[in-house]
Coordinates of C-alpha atoms in Angstrom, one line a residue:
M7 CA 181.5 -91.0 -18.7
A8 CA 184.4 -88.6 -18.2
C9 CA 187.3 -89.8 -16.0
V10 CA 190.8 -88.8 -15.2
K11 CA 193.7 -90.8 -13.7
L12 CA 196.0 -89.2 -11.2
G13 CA 199.5 -90.4 -10.1
S14 CA 202.0 -92.6 -11.9
K15 CA 203.0 -95.5 -9.6
S16 CA 201.6 -99.0 -9.9
E17 CA 199.4 -100.5 -7.3
V18 CA 201.1 -100.9 -3.9
F19 CA 198.0 -101.3 -1.7
F20 CA 196.5 -104.7 -0.9
L21 CA 193.7 -105.8 1.3
D22 CA 194.0 -108.3 4.2
G23 CA 190.6 -108.9 5.6
K24 CA 189.5 -105.5 6.7
T25 CA 193.0 -104.0 6.8
W26 CA 194.7 -102.2 3.9
L27 CA 198.5 -102.6 3.8
C28 CA 201.1 -100.7 1.8
S29 CA 203.9 -102.8 0.3
T30 CA 206.6 -100.1 0.2
G31 CA 209.3 -102.2 2.0
L32 CA 209.1 -99.9 5.1
A33 CA 207.3 -100.7 8.2
S34 CA 204.1 -98.9 8.8
D35 CA 204.3 -96.2 11.5
V36 CA 200.7 -94.9 11.6
V37 CA 197.3 -96.6 11.5
V38 CA 194.2 -94.7 10.2
E39 CA 190.9 -96.2 11.3
V40 CA 187.8 -95.4 9.1
G41 CA 184.8 -97.2 10.4
E42 CA 185.6 -100.9 10.6
T43 CA 188.5 -100.6 8.1
S44 CA 192.1 -99.8 9.2
F45 CA 194.9 -98.5 7.0
H46 CA 198.5 -99.3 7.9
L47 CA 200.4 -96.3 6.4
H48 CA 203.4 -94.1 6.7
K49 CA 203.4 -90.6 8.3
F50 CA 205.5 -88.7 5.7
P51 CA 203.2 -89.2 2.6
L52 CA 200.2 -88.2 4.6
L53 CA 201.8 -85.1 6.3
S54 CA 203.0 -83.8 3.0
R55 CA 199.5 -83.6 1.5
S56 CA 197.0 -83.2 4.4
G57 CA 196.8 -80.3 6.8
L58 CA 194.4 -82.2 9.1
L59 CA 196.6 -85.3 9.3
D60 CA 199.7 -83.1 9.8
S61 CA 198.1 -81.6 13.0
I62 CA 196.7 -84.9 14.3
I63 CA 199.9 -87.0 13.8
G64 CA 202.0 -84.2 15.2
E65 CA 200.1 -84.5 18.5
L66 CA 200.6 -88.2 18.8
S67 CA 203.2 -89.8 21.1
S68 CA 206.6 -90.3 19.4
E69 CA 207.6 -93.3 21.5
D70 CA 209.8 -95.8 19.7
E71 CA 208.2 -98.8 18.0
Q72 CA 204.7 -97.6 18.8
K73 CA 202.3 -96.9 16.0
G74 CA 200.1 -93.8 16.2
I75 CA 196.4 -94.4 15.7
V76 CA 194.3 -91.8 13.9
Q77 CA 190.5 -92.1 13.8
L78 CA 188.7 -90.6 10.8
H79 CA 185.2 -92.1 11.2
D80 CA 183.4 -89.0 10.0
I81 CA 185.4 -88.5 6.8
P82 CA 183.1 -87.9 3.8
G83 CA 182.7 -91.1 1.6
G84 CA 184.0 -93.4 4.3
A85 CA 186.8 -96.0 3.8
K86 CA 186.2 -96.3 0.1
I87 CA 187.0 -92.6 -0.5
F88 CA 189.9 -92.6 2.0
L89 CA 191.5 -95.3 0.1
L90 CA 191.6 -93.1 -3.0
V91 CA 193.0 -90.2 -0.9
A92 CA 195.7 -92.5 0.6
K93 CA 196.7 -93.7 -2.9
F94 CA 196.9 -90.1 -4.1
C95 CA 199.2 -89.2 -1.2
Y96 CA 201.5 -92.1 -2.1
G97 CA 201.5 -91.1 -5.8
V98 CA 199.5 -94.2 -6.9
R99 CA 197.3 -93.7 -9.9
I100 CA 193.6 -93.2 -9.0
E101 CA 190.6 -92.7 -11.3
L102 CA 188.2 -89.8 -10.8
N103 CA 184.8 -90.0 -12.4
A104 CA 181.3 -88.6 -12.1
L105 CA 180.4 -91.1 -9.4
N106 CA 183.3 -90.4 -7.0
V107 CA 184.5 -86.8 -7.7
V108 CA 182.0 -85.2 -5.3
S109 CA 183.0 -87.4 -2.4
V110 CA 186.7 -87.0 -3.2
R111 CA 186.3 -83.2 -3.3
C112 CA 184.5 -83.2 0.1
A113 CA 187.1 -85.6 1.6
A114 CA 189.9 -83.4 0.3
E115 CA 188.3 -80.4 1.9
Y116 CA 187.8 -82.3 5.2
L117 CA 191.5 -83.3 5.2
R118 CA 192.6 -79.8 4.2
M119 CA 194.5 -81.0 1.1
S120 CA 195.1 -77.6 -0.4
E121 CA 198.0 -76.0 -2.4
E122 CA 199.5 -74.8 0.9
F123 CA 200.9 -78.3 1.6
S124 CA 201.6 -79.5 -1.9
E125 CA 201.4 -78.2 -5.5
G126 CA 198.7 -79.8 -7.5
N127 CA 197.0 -81.1 -4.4
L128 CA 193.8 -83.1 -4.4
I129 CA 191.4 -80.1 -4.0
T130 CA 192.8 -78.5 -7.1
Q131 CA 192.7 -81.8 -9.1
A132 CA 189.1 -82.4 -8.0
E133 CA 188.0 -78.9 -8.9
D134 CA 189.5 -79.1 -12.3
F135 CA 187.7 -82.4 -13.0
L136 CA 184.4 -81.0 -11.7
N137 CA 184.6 -78.2 -14.2
E138 CA 184.8 -80.8 -16.9
I139 CA 181.8 -82.7 -15.4
F140 CA 179.6 -79.7 -15.5
S141 CA 180.0 -79.4 -19.2
N142 CA 178.3 -82.8 -19.7
W143 CA 174.6 -83.4 -19.0
S144 CA 174.8 -87.1 -18.0
D145 CA 177.8 -86.7 -15.8
S146 CA 176.2 -83.7 -14.1
I147 CA 173.2 -85.8 -13.3
K148 CA 175.4 -88.6 -11.8
A149 CA 177.4 -86.1 -9.8
L150 CA 174.2 -84.5 -8.4
E151 CA 172.9 -87.9 -7.4
T152 CA 176.1 -88.7 -5.4
C153 CA 175.8 -85.4 -3.5
E154 CA 173.2 -87.1 -1.3
E155 CA 175.9 -89.5 0.1
V156 CA 177.8 -86.5 1.5
L157 CA 175.0 -83.9 1.6
P158 CA 176.1 -81.7 4.4
H159 CA 179.6 -81.3 3.0
A160 CA 178.4 -81.0 -0.6
E161 CA 176.0 -78.2 0.5
E162 CA 178.7 -76.4 2.4
L163 CA 181.0 -76.5 -0.7
H164 CA 178.1 -75.4 -3.0
L165 CA 178.5 -78.6 -5.1
V166 CA 174.7 -79.2 -5.1
S167 CA 174.0 -75.7 -6.3
R168 CA 176.7 -75.9 -9.0
C169 CA 175.3 -79.2 -10.3
I170 CA 171.7 -77.9 -10.3
N171 CA 172.7 -74.7 -12.1
S172 CA 174.6 -76.6 -14.7
L173 CA 171.6 -78.8 -15.4
A174 CA 169.2 -75.9 -15.3
M175 CA 171.2 -74.0 -17.9
K176 CA 171.3 -77.0 -20.2
A177 CA 167.5 -77.8 -19.8
S178 CA 166.6 -74.2 -20.5
A179 CA 168.7 -73.8 -23.5
D180 CA 167.5 -74.2 -27.1
P181 CA 167.8 -77.9 -28.0
G182 CA 169.0 -77.0 -31.5
L183 CA 172.1 -75.3 -30.0
F184 CA 173.4 -78.2 -27.9
S185 CA 177.1 -78.5 -27.6
W186 CA 177.1 -81.3 -25.0
P187 CA 176.1 -84.9 -25.1
V188 CA 172.4 -85.5 -24.6
P189 CA 171.0 -89.0 -23.8
G190 CA 169.9 -90.6 -27.0
K191 CA 171.3 -88.0 -29.3
D192 CA 174.4 -90.0 -30.2
A193 CA 172.4 -93.2 -30.6
V194 CA 169.7 -91.8 -32.9
Q195 CA 171.0 -90.0 -35.9
S196 CA 169.6 -89.2 -39.3
S197 CA 170.3 -91.8 -41.9
E198 CA 170.9 -88.9 -44.4
G199 CA 173.9 -86.6 -44.5
V200 CA 176.5 -89.2 -43.5
A201 CA 180.0 -88.2 -44.6
F202 CA 183.5 -89.5 -44.0
W203 CA 186.6 -87.4 -43.3
N204 CA 189.9 -89.3 -43.2
G205 CA 188.0 -92.5 -42.7
I206 CA 186.0 -91.1 -39.7
C207 CA 182.2 -91.2 -40.0
T208 CA 180.5 -87.9 -39.3
T209 CA 176.9 -86.9 -39.4
A210 CA 176.1 -83.7 -41.3
K211 CA 172.4 -83.7 -40.1
P212 CA 172.1 -84.5 -36.4
H213 CA 168.8 -85.9 -35.1
L214 CA 166.5 -83.1 -33.8
V215 CA 166.0 -83.1 -30.1
S216 CA 162.6 -82.4 -28.6
E217 CA 162.0 -79.9 -25.8
D218 CA 161.1 -82.8 -23.3
W219 CA 164.4 -84.6 -23.8
W220 CA 165.4 -84.0 -20.1
Y221 CA 162.2 -85.1 -18.4
E222 CA 163.2 -88.7 -18.1
D223 CA 166.7 -88.1 -16.6
V224 CA 165.6 -85.7 -13.9
S225 CA 162.6 -87.8 -12.9
F226 CA 165.1 -90.2 -11.1
L227 CA 166.3 -87.4 -8.8
K228 CA 165.3 -87.2 -5.2
Y229 CA 162.5 -84.7 -4.7
P230 CA 164.5 -82.1 -2.9
F231 CA 167.0 -82.0 -5.8
F232 CA 164.2 -82.1 -8.4
K233 CA 162.4 -79.2 -6.6
R234 CA 165.5 -77.1 -6.6
L235 CA 166.1 -77.9 -10.3
I236 CA 162.5 -76.8 -11.2
R237 CA 163.0 -73.5 -9.3
A238 CA 166.3 -73.0 -11.1
V239 CA 164.8 -73.5 -14.6
E240 CA 161.9 -71.2 -13.6
I241 CA 164.3 -68.4 -12.7
G242 CA 166.1 -69.1 -16.0
G243 CA 162.9 -68.2 -17.9
M244 CA 161.7 -71.6 -19.0
K245 CA 158.3 -71.8 -20.5
P246 CA 155.6 -72.8 -18.0
E247 CA 154.4 -75.6 -20.3
R248 CA 157.9 -77.3 -20.2
K249 CA 158.1 -76.8 -16.5
A250 CA 154.6 -78.4 -16.0
G251 CA 155.6 -81.3 -18.4
S252 CA 158.6 -82.2 -16.3
I253 CA 156.6 -82.1 -13.1
M254 CA 153.9 -84.3 -14.6
H255 CA 156.5 -86.8 -15.8
Y256 CA 158.0 -86.9 -12.3
A257 CA 154.6 -87.3 -10.6
K258 CA 153.7 -90.3 -12.8
R259 CA 156.9 -92.0 -11.9
H260 CA 156.8 -91.5 -8.2
L261 CA 153.1 -91.5 -7.4
S262 CA 152.1 -95.1 -7.8
L263 CA 148.3 -94.5 -7.7
L264 CA 148.6 -91.7 -10.3
G265 CA 150.7 -94.0 -12.5
R266 CA 148.0 -96.7 -12.3
Q267 CA 145.3 -94.2 -13.4
S268 CA 147.3 -93.3 -16.4
S269 CA 147.9 -96.9 -17.6
F270 CA 144.9 -96.5 -19.9
H271 CA 145.5 -94.0 -22.7
N272 CA 142.8 -93.2 -25.3
G273 CA 141.0 -96.4 -24.4
N274 CA 144.0 -98.6 -25.1
R275 CA 146.0 -100.5 -22.5
V276 CA 149.6 -99.2 -22.4
A277 CA 152.6 -100.5 -20.5
P278 CA 152.7 -99.4 -16.8
F279 CA 154.8 -96.4 -16.1
S280 CA 158.2 -97.3 -14.8
T281 CA 158.1 -96.3 -11.1
V282 CA 160.4 -96.3 -8.2
P283 CA 159.6 -98.7 -5.3
A284 CA 156.3 -97.8 -3.7
A285 CA 156.5 -95.6 -0.6
S286 CA 154.2 -95.5 2.3
D287 CA 150.9 -93.7 2.1
G288 CA 152.3 -90.9 4.3
D289 CA 155.3 -90.4 2.1
Q290 CA 153.1 -90.5 -1.0
R291 CA 150.7 -87.9 0.5
T292 CA 153.6 -85.6 1.4
L293 CA 155.1 -85.9 -2.1
L294 CA 151.7 -85.2 -3.7
E295 CA 151.2 -82.1 -1.7
E296 CA 154.6 -80.9 -2.6
I297 CA 154.0 -81.5 -6.3
V298 CA 150.7 -79.7 -6.2
G299 CA 152.5 -76.7 -4.8
L300 CA 155.2 -76.9 -7.4
L301 CA 152.8 -76.8 -10.4
P302 CA 152.6 -73.5 -12.4
D303 CA 149.7 -71.2 -11.5
Q304 CA 149.0 -70.1 -15.0
K305 CA 145.6 -71.2 -16.5
G306 CA 145.8 -73.9 -19.1
V307 CA 149.5 -74.8 -18.6
T308 CA 148.8 -78.0 -16.7
P309 CA 146.2 -80.3 -18.5
T310 CA 142.9 -80.5 -16.8
N311 CA 142.8 -84.3 -17.0
F312 CA 146.1 -84.5 -15.1
L313 CA 144.8 -82.1 -12.4
L314 CA 141.7 -84.3 -12.0
R315 CA 143.8 -87.4 -11.6
L316 CA 145.8 -85.6 -9.0
L317 CA 142.6 -84.6 -7.3
R318 CA 141.3 -88.2 -7.3
T319 CA 144.7 -89.5 -5.9
S320 CA 144.6 -86.8 -3.2
M321 CA 141.2 -88.0 -2.0
I322 CA 142.5 -91.6 -1.8
L323 CA 145.6 -90.6 0.1
Q324 CA 143.5 -88.2 2.3
A325 CA 145.6 -85.1 1.5
S326 CA 145.2 -81.9 3.4
A327 CA 142.2 -79.7 2.9
S328 CA 144.4 -76.9 1.4
C329 CA 145.8 -79.3 -1.2
L330 CA 142.3 -80.4 -2.2
E331 CA 141.0 -76.9 -2.4
S332 CA 144.0 -75.8 -4.5
L333 CA 143.3 -78.6 -7.0
E334 CA 139.6 -77.9 -7.2
K335 CA 140.3 -74.2 -7.9
R336 CA 142.9 -75.1 -10.6
V337 CA 140.3 -77.4 -12.3
G338 CA 137.6 -74.9 -12.0
A339 CA 139.7 -72.2 -13.7
Q340 CA 139.9 -74.4 -16.8
L341 CA 136.8 -76.6 -16.5
E342 CA 135.9 -76.1 -20.2
Q343 CA 139.0 -78.3 -21.0
A344 CA 137.9 -81.3 -19.0
A345 CA 136.5 -84.5 -20.3
L346 CA 133.4 -86.2 -18.9
E347 CA 135.1 -89.4 -17.9
D348 CA 137.6 -87.4 -15.8
L349 CA 134.8 -85.8 -13.8
L350 CA 133.4 -89.1 -12.7
I351 CA 135.3 -89.2 -9.4
P352 CA 134.0 -91.9 -7.1
N353 CA 133.1 -91.1 -3.5
M354 CA 135.8 -92.1 -1.0
G355 CA 135.0 -93.5 2.4
Y356 CA 132.4 -95.8 3.9
S357 CA 129.6 -93.4 5.0
V358 CA 128.8 -91.9 1.6
E359 CA 125.4 -91.6 -0.1
T360 CA 126.1 -91.3 -3.8
L361 CA 128.4 -93.3 -6.0
Y362 CA 130.1 -90.3 -7.4
D363 CA 131.4 -87.2 -5.5
I364 CA 128.7 -84.7 -6.5
D365 CA 129.8 -82.2 -3.9
C366 CA 133.3 -82.0 -5.4
I367 CA 132.0 -81.3 -8.9
Q368 CA 129.7 -78.7 -7.4
R369 CA 132.6 -76.9 -5.8
I370 CA 134.6 -77.0 -9.0
L371 CA 131.7 -75.6 -10.9
D372 CA 131.2 -72.8 -8.4
H373 CA 134.9 -71.9 -8.8
F374 CA 134.4 -71.8 -12.6
M375 CA 131.3 -69.6 -12.3
L376 CA 133.0 -67.3 -9.9
M377 CA 136.0 -66.7 -12.2
D378 CA 133.8 -66.5 -15.3
R379 CA 131.5 -63.9 -13.7
D380 CA 134.2 -61.3 -14.0
S381 CA 134.6 -61.9 -17.8
I382 CA 130.8 -62.1 -18.5
N383 CA 128.4 -59.8 -16.8
Y384 CA 125.2 -61.9 -16.6
T385 CA 122.1 -62.0 -14.4
S386 CA 119.4 -64.6 -14.0
S387 CA 117.0 -62.4 -16.0
S388 CA 119.3 -61.6 -18.9
I389 CA 118.2 -62.6 -22.4
V390 CA 120.6 -63.7 -25.1
D391 CA 119.2 -64.1 -28.6
E392 CA 120.3 -66.7 -31.1
G393 CA 122.6 -64.2 -33.0
Q394 CA 124.5 -63.6 -29.8
L395 CA 125.0 -67.3 -29.3
I396 CA 126.2 -67.8 -32.8
G397 CA 128.7 -65.0 -32.6
A398 CA 129.7 -65.8 -29.1
S399 CA 133.0 -64.5 -27.6
Q400 CA 135.6 -66.8 -26.2
P401 CA 134.3 -66.7 -22.5
L402 CA 130.8 -67.5 -23.8
T403 CA 132.2 -70.4 -25.7
A404 CA 133.9 -71.7 -22.5
I405 CA 130.7 -71.5 -20.5
T406 CA 128.8 -73.2 -23.3
S407 CA 131.3 -76.1 -23.2
V408 CA 130.9 -76.3 -19.4
A409 CA 127.1 -76.4 -19.8
N410 CA 127.4 -79.3 -22.2
L411 CA 129.8 -81.0 -19.8
V412 CA 127.6 -80.5 -16.8
D413 CA 124.5 -81.8 -18.7
G414 CA 126.5 -84.9 -19.6
Y415 CA 127.7 -85.4 -16.1
L416 CA 124.1 -85.1 -14.7
A417 CA 123.0 -87.8 -17.2
E418 CA 125.7 -90.1 -16.0
V419 CA 125.0 -89.7 -12.2
A420 CA 121.2 -89.5 -12.6
P421 CA 120.7 -93.3 -12.4
D422 CA 122.0 -93.3 -8.8
V423 CA 118.9 -93.8 -6.7
N424 CA 120.6 -92.1 -3.7
L425 CA 121.1 -88.9 -5.6
K426 CA 118.9 -86.3 -3.9
L427 CA 116.7 -84.0 -5.9
Q428 CA 118.2 -80.9 -4.3
K429 CA 121.7 -81.9 -5.4
F430 CA 120.6 -82.6 -8.9
Q431 CA 118.8 -79.2 -9.1
S432 CA 121.7 -77.3 -7.5
L433 CA 124.2 -78.6 -10.0
A434 CA 122.0 -78.1 -13.0
A435 CA 120.8 -74.6 -11.9
A436 CA 124.4 -73.4 -11.5
I437 CA 124.5 -73.0 -15.3
P438 CA 122.8 -69.8 -16.5
E439 CA 120.1 -70.3 -19.1
Y440 CA 121.9 -68.4 -21.8
A441 CA 124.8 -70.9 -21.7
R442 CA 122.7 -73.6 -23.3
P443 CA 121.9 -72.9 -27.0
L444 CA 119.8 -76.1 -26.8
D445 CA 118.3 -77.8 -23.8
D446 CA 118.5 -81.4 -25.2
G447 CA 121.3 -82.3 -22.8
I448 CA 119.5 -81.2 -19.6
Y449 CA 116.3 -82.8 -20.9
R450 CA 118.1 -86.1 -21.3
A451 CA 119.5 -85.8 -17.8
I452 CA 116.0 -85.0 -16.4
D453 CA 114.5 -88.0 -18.2
V454 CA 117.2 -90.4 -16.9
Y455 CA 116.6 -89.0 -13.3
L456 CA 112.8 -89.4 -13.6
K457 CA 113.2 -92.9 -14.8
A458 CA 115.6 -93.9 -11.9
H459 CA 113.3 -92.1 -9.3
P460 CA 109.7 -93.1 -10.2
W461 CA 108.6 -92.3 -6.6
L462 CA 108.8 -88.6 -7.1
T463 CA 105.6 -86.6 -6.6
D464 CA 104.0 -84.6 -9.4
S465 CA 105.1 -81.3 -7.7
E466 CA 108.7 -82.6 -7.6
K467 CA 108.6 -83.7 -11.2
E468 CA 107.3 -80.2 -12.2
Q469 CA 110.0 -78.7 -10.1
I470 CA 112.8 -80.6 -11.8
C471 CA 111.3 -79.9 -15.2
R472 CA 111.6 -76.2 -14.6
L473 CA 115.4 -76.6 -15.2
M474 CA 114.8 -76.9 -18.9
N475 CA 113.3 -74.5 -21.4
C476 CA 110.8 -76.2 -23.7
Q477 CA 111.3 -73.6 -26.4
K478 CA 115.0 -74.6 -26.7
L479 CA 114.4 -78.3 -27.4
S480 CA 115.3 -79.6 -30.8
L481 CA 112.7 -81.3 -33.1
E482 CA 113.9 -84.8 -32.0
A483 CA 113.9 -83.9 -28.3
S484 CA 110.4 -82.3 -28.7
T485 CA 109.1 -85.4 -30.4
H486 CA 110.5 -87.6 -27.6
A487 CA 109.1 -85.3 -24.9
A488 CA 105.6 -85.2 -26.4
Q489 CA 105.4 -89.0 -26.0
N490 CA 107.2 -89.2 -22.7
E491 CA 104.9 -90.5 -20.0
R492 CA 107.3 -89.7 -17.3
L493 CA 106.9 -86.0 -17.8
P494 CA 104.1 -84.0 -16.1
L495 CA 101.1 -83.2 -18.4
R496 CA 101.8 -79.5 -18.1
V497 CA 105.2 -80.0 -19.5
I498 CA 104.0 -82.1 -22.4
V499 CA 101.4 -79.5 -23.3
Q500 CA 104.1 -76.8 -23.3
V501 CA 106.2 -78.9 -25.6
L502 CA 103.4 -79.4 -28.0
F503 CA 102.4 -75.8 -27.9
F504 CA 105.9 -74.5 -28.6
E505 CA 106.4 -77.1 -31.3
Q506 CA 103.2 -75.9 -33.0
L507 CA 104.5 -72.4 -32.9
R508 CA 107.7 -73.5 -34.4
L509 CA 105.9 -75.3 -37.2
R510 CA 103.8 -72.2 -37.9
T511 CA 106.9 -70.1 -38.1
S512 CA 108.5 -72.6 -40.5
I513 CA 105.5 -72.7 -42.7
G514 CA 105.3 -68.9 -42.7
G515 CA 109.0 -68.8 -43.7
W516 CA 108.3 -71.2 -46.6
F517 CA 105.4 -69.0 -47.9
F518 CA 107.6 -65.9 -47.6
A519 CA 110.3 -67.8 -49.6
S520 CA 107.7 -68.8 -52.2
D521 CA 106.6 -65.1 -52.7
N522 CA 110.2 -64.1 -53.3
L523 CA 110.6 -67.0 -55.7
E524 CA 107.6 -65.9 -57.8
N525 CA 109.0 -62.4 -57.9
S526 CA 112.3 -63.6 -59.0
Q527 CA 110.7 -65.8 -61.7
T528 CA 108.9 -62.7 -63.1
Q529 CA 112.1 -60.7 -63.0
S530 CA 114.1 -63.5 -64.6
G531 CA 111.4 -63.7 -67.3
N532 CA 112.0 -60.0 -68.2
L533 CA 115.7 -60.4 -68.2
A534 CA 115.5 -63.5 -70.4
L535 CA 114.9 -61.3 -73.5
A536 CA 118.5 -60.2 -73.3
R537 CA 119.9 -63.8 -72.8
T538 CA 120.4 -66.8 -75.0
E539 CA 117.8 -69.5 -75.2
A540 CA 119.9 -72.2 -73.4
P541 CA 120.6 -70.3 -70.2
T542 CA 116.9 -69.4 -70.0
R543 CA 115.9 -73.0 -70.1
A544 CA 118.4 -73.9 -67.4
G545 CA 117.2 -71.1 -65.1
T546 CA 113.6 -72.1 -65.6
T547 CA 114.4 -75.8 -64.8
R548 CA 116.2 -74.8 -61.6
D549 CA 113.3 -72.6 -60.5
H550 CA 110.8 -75.4 -61.2
V551 CA 112.8 -77.9 -59.1
A552 CA 113.0 -75.4 -56.2
T553 CA 109.3 -74.8 -56.4
V554 CA 108.5 -78.5 -56.3
D555 CA 110.8 -79.0 -53.3
M556 CA 109.2 -76.2 -51.5
R557 CA 105.7 -77.5 -52.1
E558 CA 106.7 -80.9 -50.7
R559 CA 108.2 -79.3 -47.6
V560 CA 105.0 -77.3 -47.0
S561 CA 102.9 -80.4 -47.4
E562 CA 105.0 -82.2 -44.8
L563 CA 104.8 -79.3 -42.3
E564 CA 101.0 -79.2 -42.7
K565 CA 100.7 -82.9 -41.9
E566 CA 102.9 -82.4 -38.8
C567 CA 100.9 -79.5 -37.7
L568 CA 97.6 -81.5 -38.0
S569 CA 99.1 -84.4 -36.1
M570 CA 100.2 -82.0 -33.3
K571 CA 96.6 -80.7 -33.0
Q572 CA 95.2 -84.2 -32.8
E573 CA 97.6 -85.1 -30.1
I574 CA 96.6 -82.0 -28.1
G575 CA 93.0 -82.9 -28.6
K576 CA 93.5 -86.4 -27.2
L577 CA 95.3 -85.0 -24.1
V578 CA 92.5 -82.5 -23.5
K579 CA 89.9 -85.3 -23.8
T580 CA 91.7 -87.2 -21.0
K581 CA 92.5 -84.1 -19.0
G582 CA 89.5 -81.7 -19.4
S583 CA 90.8 -79.4 -16.7
W584 CA 93.5 -78.3 -19.1
N585 CA 91.1 -76.3 -21.3
T586 CA 91.8 -73.2 -19.3
F587 CA 95.5 -73.6 -19.6
L588 CA 95.3 -74.1 -23.4
K589 CA 93.1 -71.0 -23.8
R590 CA 95.7 -69.0 -22.0
F591 CA 98.1 -69.8 -24.8
G592 CA 95.5 -69.1 -27.5
L593 CA 94.8 -72.7 -28.6
R594 CA 91.2 -73.4 -29.7
L595 CA 90.2 -77.0 -29.8
K596 CA 87.1 -78.3 -31.7
S597 CA 84.3 -80.0 -29.9
K598 CA 83.5 -83.7 -30.5
S599 CA 80.5 -82.7 -32.8
N600 CA 82.6 -80.4 -34.8
A601 CA 85.4 -82.9 -35.0
K602 CA 83.2 -85.3 -37.0
K603 CA 82.5 -82.6 -39.6
A604 CA 84.7 -82.1 -42.5
P605 CA 87.4 -79.5 -41.5
K606 CA 87.3 -76.2 -43.3
P607 CA 90.4 -75.3 -45.2
C608 CA 92.8 -73.4 -43.0
K609 CA 94.8 -70.4 -44.0
Q610 CA 97.8 -72.6 -44.7
N611 CA 95.8 -74.8 -47.2
Y612 CA 94.5 -71.7 -48.9
E613 CA 98.0 -70.3 -49.3
Y614 CA 99.3 -73.6 -50.5
N615 CA 96.5 -74.0 -53.1
R616 CA 97.2 -70.4 -54.3
L617 CA 100.8 -71.3 -54.7
R618 CA 100.0 -74.6 -56.5
D619 CA 97.7 -72.8 -59.0

């Protein structure tokens, strides 16, 4: 820490109880009272340095043997700083450092200790030392913290602004161009590049400093100073990411509830964040609302998980409606970056229905869809084919991620028996159909909800099943749905029907591939005349292996198709009224008498036998 000693005389002041005496050999002729402390001093040293004391003492009575009494109860810094001022007036050596120079400068201004009364007076000395302080990061931090003790005077003299501007300039600069001491920079150096010059160890390769090196130091500042510092670095052109990082670091230190939420990182317990003494809920609420207003507005600058933790803390502290709405909009703007566990916000209060705050997630999703609507022009009847989904643009990728996130969230909250069907439907229906390349996620959520709500009527079950598209279920999901007793029979039949269509399409694709394979074999046979014998044998072997694999796959698909037909037949036997529905889709089921007869070879068997021969 930088310091400077002023004066040349040895110590001549000593304390007697709460009275400071000056042992100069001359009787004291003036008493200065500062609070409960009194100073028995002499007029001449004080008059020669201070304009204020010169005017006050001059007005005192000059009666013989009567000491004048001067009261300076409102002097900046109190008795401790006035002692330094008195020593300076007597020419006694004093030490200026980062912890007292602000108060000394304010006291010197208060006492009018300018060059008008003495050359090299205290104002000049303090200003010269302040200029040295502002070139050092750590000393600037300490000087700024001491401004709070003499805040009105420090503001009037622009000392607070000067400290903040000094810190903002250093924080915004390129860390690789530092020319001032940085905390930890001297302690951590590279083990390589150590050289000696005249016996003095020097480091040729200094340790690299990261961009967040200043977060920890400024997190100890009082919020008004911290806020002004953030505004200053913003004006200086600092990147929004660095600004947001500093605010997050500050919030974790001072918001105790937020610090507790962040004590688990990546599933592992970490040491609790070092926090200041816990404040009242009112102070915490005020600080949280201030921090939310200080965060950058740019999308993606502040991590979504941090915003969601702030939102949860805001609910606990009962923050204002505007604060909650601001956080929900910020989360909605970048919802695709959220994690499922961060969305599981418990319901606060005593008169709540559901375990998790479904309404909050609904509002966040509505904000996302409102912002996303401008980038993607979609309607409820729009159709997006598979090719468009594969080559999706960035906004479509974002909405697809949100769709998966919402489906996972619905599966997590579905076991809650108090979750109303309307809320489940509203949240699921907010996602457009094209945003789900597959409907496995929404099917899983529906299945969990049906399991937790067995009292639903058939019409309600059919209503909730309309949220998914049976054509967009994977093979595993279709197999599960076909055997799911919780689903309405209409849905099961639809699943079986679309799965049969899928199998027919797959088989047709295999036959098309087999025709191409035969043609390629014929062409390769003609070209073999111009090739050597060894490559010909290798090509024939590969074609033979491909043909065998294709035959096995066709056989498996035929078995699956036959099994599907048998399942549909069983369902129709139990539910004869569904014959009309099946005929609408073009399915023809054999009667019981025809079922006993040997089945005629179908077109697939004929094509398969032709390929095998």
